[in-house]
Amino acid sequence: MITLEEYLDGTGAEQGLKELVLLIAAQAIPIREAFLTNQTYAGTTNQSGEEQAAMDTWADRHITRVLQRSGLVREVASEEQDEILKIPESQGEYAVVMDPLDGSSLIQVNLAVGTIVGIYDHGTVMQPGEKMRAALYMLYGPMTVLTLTVGEGVQIFALDSHDRYVLLEADVKMPEGNLYGSGGLRTVWTEKHAKFIDGCEQDGYKLRYSGSFVADFHQILKYGGIYCYPAVVGKEKGKLRLMFEANPIGFIATQAGGAICNGRENVLTINPEKPHQKTPLYVGSKGLIEKVKGTLCT
């Protein structure tokens, strides 16, 4: 079976990028082991005012420390940190954005959660998502899987019993599919978003929504459909973060033949104004994203 190292050696990615991807991917092992002793809440909130689970802060500190020591990364922006971390002593020029542990509220009930990462070059994280050099997520479920793109399509790897990543599925293509999920209470959905979801349900789409963005998106990637976290009444900018969640997942979706938008425009073309900027989000099969634009822009 093809290992992650062997796959990367066959791509056009430069050596530094290969090393960084391998380093980040390897952190799934200590993160997975830390779940047992980090089951509670930390008693703190992140920049968005959300209560942090103990694993949120543990994973954030762990990955940040690894990146600081790597010599490969000039900047790190994390959902769990208020400010961009600058590493002026780094010899490398990569920049990393991350959600260290997406879906952490589900840890205590043992549902799938994940780590989302985007990688840029030129030493700055303040770039539109379309400028990414690589994006990946680790999904901690029955298997620990790594979904990765270095701009040459999407590949899915799984950790084997020897803690090696082996290729599970190559050149993943997102089908149109019939799954859907939407965040936000229905009572505060906008009229246009409610109309779009009503249309999905009338067409026989199946609801899939766990509260873990990365887990829910992984189903959409495999089977097709759409994941939404829309603008809602009182929160017109939505809930998900542009830099940490929308851009890496959107980059992966696009590389698999899917698409992403905020209801009007491609999220990946937006120049971020601040690290914790939020955005409405629709990501999934290309045909459904076109339907979203047709419904929300009329």
Coordinates of C-alpha atoms in Angstrom, one line a residue:
M1 CA 0.0 0.0 0.0
I2 CA 1.2 3.5 -0.7
T3 CA 2.2 5.5 2.3
L4 CA 1.8 9.2 2.9
E5 CA 5.5 9.7 2.5
E6 CA 5.5 7.8 -0.8
Y7 CA 2.6 9.8 -2.1
L8 CA 4.2 13.1 -1.3
D9 CA 7.4 12.1 -2.9
G10 CA 5.4 11.6 -6.2
T11 CA 3.9 15.1 -6.1
G12 CA 5.3 18.4 -7.2
A13 CA 5.4 19.6 -3.6
E14 CA 8.7 21.1 -2.5
Q15 CA 10.7 19.4 0.3
G16 CA 9.7 21.9 3.0
L17 CA 6.0 21.5 2.3
K18 CA 6.3 17.7 2.4
E19 CA 8.1 17.9 5.8
L20 CA 5.4 20.2 7.2
V21 CA 2.5 18.0 6.0
L22 CA 4.2 14.9 7.5
L23 CA 4.9 16.8 10.8
I24 CA 1.3 18.0 11.2
A25 CA -0.2 14.6 10.2
A26 CA 1.9 12.9 12.8
Q27 CA 0.2 14.9 15.6
A28 CA -2.9 12.8 15.2
I29 CA -1.2 10.2 17.3
P30 CA -0.6 12.2 20.5
I31 CA -3.9 14.0 20.0
R32 CA -5.8 10.7 19.8
E33 CA -4.0 9.5 22.9
A34 CA -4.9 12.7 24.9
F35 CA -8.6 12.2 24.5
L36 CA -8.9 9.9 27.5
T37 CA -7.4 12.4 30.0
N38 CA -9.0 15.6 28.6
Q39 CA -12.7 14.9 28.8
T40 CA -13.9 18.1 30.6
Y41 CA -14.2 21.8 29.9
A42 CA -11.2 24.1 30.5
G43 CA -13.2 26.9 32.1
T44 CA -12.1 29.4 29.5
T45 CA -13.6 30.8 26.3
N46 CA -12.0 31.5 22.9
Q47 CA -12.1 34.7 20.9
S48 CA -15.6 34.0 19.7
G49 CA -16.9 33.6 23.3
E50 CA -17.3 29.8 23.0
E51 CA -16.5 27.6 26.0
Q52 CA -13.3 25.7 25.4
A53 CA -13.0 22.0 26.0
A54 CA -9.9 20.8 27.7
M55 CA -8.9 19.1 24.4
D56 CA -9.3 22.4 22.5
T57 CA -6.6 24.0 24.6
W58 CA -4.5 20.8 24.8
A59 CA -4.5 20.3 21.0
D60 CA -3.9 24.0 20.4
R61 CA -0.9 24.2 22.7
H62 CA 0.5 20.9 21.4
I63 CA 0.4 21.7 17.7
T64 CA 1.5 25.3 18.2
R65 CA 4.6 24.1 20.2
V66 CA 5.4 21.6 17.4
L67 CA 5.1 24.2 14.7
Q68 CA 7.3 26.7 16.7
R69 CA 10.0 24.1 17.0
S70 CA 9.9 23.0 13.4
G71 CA 11.8 25.9 11.9
L72 CA 9.4 25.7 8.9
V73 CA 6.6 28.1 9.9
R74 CA 6.7 31.9 10.1
E75 CA 3.1 32.5 11.4
V76 CA 0.4 30.5 13.1
A77 CA -3.3 31.5 13.4
S78 CA -5.5 29.3 15.5
E79 CA -9.2 29.4 16.3
E80 CA -8.2 29.0 20.0
Q81 CA -5.8 32.0 20.0
D82 CA -6.8 35.7 20.0
E83 CA -3.8 36.9 17.9
I84 CA -1.6 35.6 15.1
L85 CA 1.5 34.0 16.5
K86 CA 4.6 35.2 14.8
I87 CA 7.8 33.2 14.7
P88 CA 10.5 35.5 13.4
E89 CA 13.4 33.1 14.1
S90 CA 11.9 30.5 11.7
Q91 CA 14.0 29.8 8.6
G92 CA 11.0 28.6 6.7
E93 CA 8.3 30.8 5.1
Y94 CA 5.2 28.8 5.6
A95 CA 2.1 30.0 7.5
V96 CA -0.5 27.8 9.1
V97 CA -4.1 28.3 10.0
M98 CA -5.9 25.7 12.1
D99 CA -8.9 24.6 14.1
P100 CA -7.0 22.3 16.5
L101 CA -10.0 20.3 17.5
D102 CA -13.3 20.8 15.6
G103 CA -16.4 19.4 17.2
S104 CA -14.9 19.1 20.7
S105 CA -18.3 19.3 22.4
L106 CA -18.8 15.7 21.1
I107 CA -15.8 14.2 22.8
Q108 CA -17.7 13.1 25.9
V109 CA -20.2 11.2 23.8
N110 CA -17.4 9.6 21.6
L111 CA -18.6 11.0 18.3
A112 CA -16.1 11.8 15.5
V113 CA -14.1 15.1 15.8
G114 CA -11.2 16.4 13.8
T115 CA -8.3 18.8 13.3
I116 CA -8.4 21.2 10.3
V117 CA -5.3 22.8 8.8
G118 CA -4.4 25.1 5.9
I119 CA -0.9 25.9 4.8
Y120 CA 0.2 29.0 2.9
D121 CA 3.7 30.2 1.8
H122 CA 5.1 33.8 1.8
G123 CA 5.1 33.7 5.6
T124 CA 1.6 35.2 6.2
V125 CA -1.8 33.8 7.0
M126 CA -3.7 36.8 5.8
Q127 CA -4.3 35.5 2.4
P128 CA -7.4 34.3 0.5
G129 CA -8.1 30.6 0.6
E130 CA -7.4 30.1 -3.1
K131 CA -3.7 30.9 -2.4
M132 CA -3.3 27.8 -0.1
R133 CA -0.5 25.5 -0.9
A134 CA -2.0 22.6 1.0
A135 CA -5.0 21.8 3.2
L136 CA -5.8 18.8 5.3
Y137 CA -7.9 17.4 8.1
M138 CA -7.5 14.5 10.5
L139 CA -10.7 12.8 11.5
Y140 CA -10.7 10.8 14.7
G141 CA -13.5 8.2 14.3
P142 CA -13.5 4.4 14.1
M143 CA -10.4 4.9 12.0
T144 CA -8.1 7.9 12.1
V145 CA -8.0 9.3 8.6
L146 CA -6.1 12.1 6.9
T147 CA -7.8 13.9 4.0
L148 CA -5.2 15.9 2.1
T149 CA -4.6 18.1 -0.9
V150 CA -1.4 19.7 -2.0
G151 CA -3.1 21.2 -5.0
E152 CA -3.0 17.9 -7.0
G153 CA -6.5 16.5 -6.2
V154 CA -7.7 15.0 -2.9
Q155 CA -6.3 11.8 -1.2
I156 CA -7.6 10.0 1.9
F157 CA -5.1 8.1 4.1
A158 CA -5.7 6.0 7.2
L159 CA -3.4 5.3 10.2
D160 CA -2.6 1.6 10.3
S161 CA -1.6 -0.5 13.4
H162 CA 2.0 0.6 13.0
D163 CA 0.9 4.3 13.1
R164 CA 1.7 4.8 9.4
Y165 CA -0.6 6.6 7.0
V166 CA -1.5 4.3 4.1
L167 CA -3.6 5.4 1.1
L168 CA -7.3 4.6 1.5
E169 CA -8.7 6.4 -1.5
A170 CA -6.9 8.2 -4.3
D171 CA -8.1 11.1 -6.4
V172 CA -11.4 11.5 -4.6
K173 CA -14.2 13.1 -6.6
M174 CA -17.2 14.5 -4.9
P175 CA -20.5 13.2 -6.5
E176 CA -23.6 15.3 -6.6
G177 CA -25.3 13.1 -4.0
N178 CA -28.4 13.7 -1.8
L179 CA -27.2 14.5 1.7
Y180 CA -27.7 17.8 3.5
G181 CA -27.1 19.4 6.8
S182 CA -27.7 22.9 8.1
G183 CA -26.6 24.6 11.3
G184 CA -28.5 27.3 13.1
L185 CA -32.0 27.1 14.6
R186 CA -34.7 26.8 12.0
T187 CA -36.6 29.6 13.8
V188 CA -33.8 32.1 12.9
W189 CA -33.1 30.9 9.4
T190 CA -33.6 33.6 6.7
E191 CA -36.6 33.1 4.3
K192 CA -34.3 32.3 1.4
H193 CA -32.2 29.8 3.3
A194 CA -35.4 28.1 4.5
K195 CA -36.7 28.0 0.9
F196 CA -33.5 26.3 -0.2
I197 CA -33.6 23.6 2.6
D198 CA -37.3 23.0 1.9
G199 CA -36.4 22.3 -1.7
C200 CA -33.8 19.8 -0.6
E201 CA -36.2 18.0 1.6
Q202 CA -38.9 18.0 -1.1
D203 CA -36.4 16.4 -3.5
G204 CA -35.7 13.6 -1.0
Y205 CA -32.4 14.7 0.4
K206 CA -31.3 12.9 3.6
L207 CA -30.4 14.9 6.7
R208 CA -26.9 14.4 8.1
Y209 CA -25.8 16.7 10.9
S210 CA -23.7 15.8 13.9
G211 CA -22.4 19.1 15.1
S212 CA -18.8 18.3 14.0
F213 CA -18.1 20.3 10.8
V214 CA -15.2 18.1 9.7
A215 CA -17.1 14.9 10.3
D216 CA -20.2 16.2 8.5
F217 CA -18.1 17.5 5.6
H218 CA -16.4 14.1 5.3
Q219 CA -19.7 12.5 4.5
I220 CA -20.4 15.1 1.9
L221 CA -17.0 14.6 0.3
K222 CA -17.6 10.9 0.1
Y223 CA -21.3 10.7 -0.9
G224 CA -22.1 14.2 -2.2
G225 CA -24.6 16.8 -1.1
I226 CA -24.3 20.0 0.8
Y227 CA -23.3 21.3 4.3
C228 CA -24.6 24.7 5.3
Y229 CA -24.0 27.1 8.2
P230 CA -26.0 30.1 6.9
A231 CA -26.4 33.7 7.9
V232 CA -29.2 33.7 10.4
V233 CA -31.4 36.5 11.9
G234 CA -29.2 38.4 14.4
K235 CA -26.0 36.7 13.1
E236 CA -25.8 37.8 9.5
K237 CA -22.1 36.8 9.3
G238 CA -22.8 33.2 10.3
K239 CA -20.8 31.2 12.9
L240 CA -17.9 29.5 11.1
R241 CA -14.5 31.2 10.8
L242 CA -13.3 32.1 7.3
M243 CA -9.6 31.4 7.9
F244 CA -9.7 28.3 10.2
E245 CA -12.7 26.3 9.0
A246 CA -14.1 27.6 5.7
N247 CA -11.0 28.1 3.7
P248 CA -9.2 24.8 4.3
I249 CA -12.4 22.8 3.9
G250 CA -13.4 24.8 0.8
F251 CA -9.9 24.3 -0.7
I252 CA -10.3 20.5 -0.3
A253 CA -13.9 20.6 -1.7
T254 CA -12.8 22.5 -4.8
Q255 CA -9.9 20.1 -5.4
A256 CA -12.4 17.2 -5.3
G257 CA -14.6 18.9 -7.9
G258 CA -17.0 20.5 -5.4
A259 CA -17.5 24.1 -4.6
I260 CA -18.0 26.6 -1.7
C261 CA -19.8 29.9 -1.3
N262 CA -21.2 32.3 1.2
G263 CA -24.5 32.4 -0.7
R264 CA -23.2 35.0 -3.1
E265 CA -19.6 34.5 -3.9
N266 CA -16.8 31.9 -3.7
V267 CA -15.4 32.1 -0.1
L268 CA -11.9 31.2 -1.3
T269 CA -11.6 34.6 -3.1
I270 CA -12.2 36.7 0.0
N271 CA -9.3 38.6 1.4
P272 CA -9.5 38.2 5.2
E273 CA -9.7 41.4 7.2
K274 CA -9.0 39.9 10.6
P275 CA -8.1 36.4 11.9
H276 CA -11.4 35.5 13.5
Q277 CA -13.6 36.8 10.7
K278 CA -16.8 34.8 10.2
T279 CA -18.7 33.8 7.1
P280 CA -21.9 32.2 6.1
L281 CA -20.9 28.9 4.5
Y282 CA -22.3 26.5 1.9
V283 CA -19.9 23.7 0.8
G284 CA -20.5 20.6 -1.3
S285 CA -21.4 19.3 -4.7
K286 CA -21.0 21.9 -7.5
G287 CA -24.5 21.6 -8.8
L288 CA -26.0 22.3 -5.3
I289 CA -23.8 25.3 -4.8
E290 CA -25.1 26.7 -8.0
K291 CA -28.6 26.1 -6.7
V292 CA -27.7 28.0 -3.5
K293 CA -26.6 31.0 -5.5
G294 CA -29.8 30.9 -7.6
T295 CA -31.9 30.8 -4.5
L296 CA -30.2 33.2 -2.2
C297 CA -29.3 35.8 -4.9
T298 CA -32.8 36.2 -6.4

